[in-house]
């Protein structure tokens, strides 16, 4: 109940909790429980495609973003905006940000340093 009510609209959570009924993939997508639906025979390739996409990103940038996402979610709105602004500034000052911008401008793949 706790995880469900914190991740989907209250009316959908209440419906699921009170009825005890199973939902299908289309409803799971509509309720926001899953990001996408893929055919069973496409699942492995889609999973690896997503993993490759994440692996191509700066580990430092991903860590800053992930940390900021979870921390700001627990803050009041004004504090969350202030915190997120600081996280964006931290990210922009990192060497990986410069590398990413340079790689984009020179049309090459970035080489992440984690700094």
CSV table of C-alpha atoms in Angstrom, one decimal:
chain,number,residue,atom,x,y,z
A,1,UNK,CA,0.0,0.0,0.0
A,2,UNK,CA,2.7,2.5,0.9
A,3,UNK,CA,4.8,2.1,-2.3
A,4,UNK,CA,1.7,2.0,-4.5
A,5,UNK,CA,0.1,5.1,-3.0
A,6,UNK,CA,3.3,7.0,-3.4
A,7,UNK,CA,3.7,6.1,-7.0
A,8,UNK,CA,0.3,6.4,-8.7
A,9,UNK,CA,-2.7,8.6,-8.5
A,10,UNK,CA,-4.7,8.1,-5.3
A,11,UNK,CA,-7.9,7.1,-7.1
A,12,UNK,CA,-6.0,4.3,-8.9
A,13,UNK,CA,-4.3,3.1,-5.8
A,14,UNK,CA,-7.5,3.0,-3.8
A,15,UNK,CA,-9.3,1.1,-6.6
A,16,UNK,CA,-6.5,-1.5,-6.7
A,17,UNK,CA,-6.2,-1.8,-2.9
A,18,UNK,CA,-9.9,-2.0,-2.2
A,19,UNK,CA,-10.8,-4.3,-5.1
A,20,UNK,CA,-7.8,-6.6,-5.0
A,21,UNK,CA,-8.2,-7.1,-8.7
A,22,UNK,CA,-5.3,-7.7,-11.0
A,23,UNK,CA,-4.7,-5.1,-13.7
A,24,UNK,CA,-3.5,-5.7,-17.2
A,25,UNK,CA,-0.4,-4.2,-18.9
A,26,UNK,CA,-2.4,-1.4,-20.5
A,27,UNK,CA,-3.8,-0.3,-17.1
A,28,UNK,CA,-0.3,-0.6,-15.5
A,29,UNK,CA,0.9,1.8,-18.2
A,30,UNK,CA,-2.0,4.1,-17.9
A,31,UNK,CA,-1.6,4.3,-14.1
A,32,UNK,CA,2.1,5.0,-14.4
A,33,UNK,CA,3.3,1.7,-12.8
A,34,UNK,CA,5.4,0.9,-15.9
A,35,UNK,CA,7.1,3.1,-18.4
A,36,UNK,CA,6.4,1.0,-21.5
A,37,UNK,CA,5.0,-2.3,-22.6
A,38,UNK,CA,7.1,-4.6,-24.8
A,39,UNK,CA,6.5,-8.0,-26.3
A,40,UNK,CA,8.1,-10.8,-24.5
A,41,UNK,CA,10.4,-11.6,-27.4
A,42,UNK,CA,11.6,-7.9,-27.5
A,43,UNK,CA,12.2,-7.6,-23.8
A,44,UNK,CA,15.8,-8.6,-23.7
A,45,UNK,CA,16.9,-6.4,-26.6
A,46,UNK,CA,15.0,-3.4,-25.3
A,47,UNK,CA,16.5,-3.9,-21.9
A,48,UNK,CA,20.0,-4.1,-23.3
A,49,UNK,CA,19.3,-1.0,-25.5
A,50,UNK,CA,18.4,1.0,-22.4
A,51,UNK,CA,21.4,-0.3,-20.5
A,52,UNK,CA,23.7,0.7,-23.4
A,53,UNK,CA,22.1,4.2,-23.5
A,54,UNK,CA,22.7,4.6,-19.7
A,55,UNK,CA,26.2,3.3,-20.0
A,56,UNK,CA,27.0,5.9,-22.7
A,57,UNK,CA,26.3,8.7,-20.3
A,58,UNK,CA,28.6,10.3,-17.8
A,59,UNK,CA,28.6,8.2,-14.5
A,60,UNK,CA,29.1,11.5,-12.6
A,61,UNK,CA,26.2,13.2,-14.3
A,62,UNK,CA,23.9,10.2,-13.7
A,63,UNK,CA,25.0,10.1,-10.0
A,64,UNK,CA,24.3,13.9,-9.5
A,65,UNK,CA,21.0,13.6,-11.2
A,66,UNK,CA,19.9,10.5,-9.3
A,67,UNK,CA,20.9,12.0,-6.0
A,68,UNK,CA,19.1,15.3,-6.8
A,69,UNK,CA,15.9,13.5,-7.9
A,70,UNK,CA,15.5,11.6,-4.7
A,71,UNK,CA,16.5,14.4,-2.4
A,72,UNK,CA,14.3,17.1,-4.0
A,73,UNK,CA,11.3,14.8,-3.9
A,74,UNK,CA,11.2,15.0,-0.1
A,75,UNK,CA,11.5,18.8,0.0
A,76,UNK,CA,8.8,21.5,-0.1
A,77,UNK,CA,8.5,23.0,-3.6
A,78,UNK,CA,10.6,26.2,-3.1
A,79,UNK,CA,13.4,24.3,-1.4
A,80,UNK,CA,13.3,21.6,-4.1
A,81,UNK,CA,13.8,24.2,-6.8
A,82,UNK,CA,16.7,25.8,-4.9
A,83,UNK,CA,18.3,22.4,-4.3
A,84,UNK,CA,17.8,21.4,-8.0
A,85,UNK,CA,19.4,24.6,-9.2
A,86,UNK,CA,22.5,23.8,-7.1
A,87,UNK,CA,22.6,20.3,-8.5
A,88,UNK,CA,22.5,21.7,-12.0
A,89,UNK,CA,25.3,24.1,-11.3
A,90,UNK,CA,27.4,21.3,-9.8
A,91,UNK,CA,26.8,19.3,-12.9
A,92,UNK,CA,27.7,22.2,-15.2
A,93,UNK,CA,31.0,22.8,-13.3
A,94,UNK,CA,32.1,19.2,-13.7
A,95,UNK,CA,34.7,18.2,-16.2
A,96,UNK,CA,32.3,15.8,-17.7
A,97,UNK,CA,30.0,18.6,-18.6
A,98,UNK,CA,32.8,20.4,-20.6
A,99,UNK,CA,33.7,17.1,-22.2
A,100,UNK,CA,30.0,16.5,-23.2
A,101,UNK,CA,29.7,19.9,-24.7
A,102,UNK,CA,33.0,19.7,-26.6
A,103,UNK,CA,32.1,16.2,-27.9
A,104,UNK,CA,28.7,17.5,-29.1
A,105,UNK,CA,30.3,20.5,-30.8
A,106,UNK,CA,33.0,18.5,-32.5
A,107,UNK,CA,30.6,15.7,-33.4
A,108,UNK,CA,32.4,12.9,-31.6
A,109,UNK,CA,31.6,10.5,-28.8
A,110,UNK,CA,32.5,11.8,-25.3
A,111,UNK,CA,35.2,10.3,-23.2
A,112,UNK,CA,33.9,10.5,-19.6
A,113,UNK,CA,36.4,11.0,-16.8
A,114,UNK,CA,34.0,10.9,-13.9
A,115,UNK,CA,35.1,14.4,-12.8
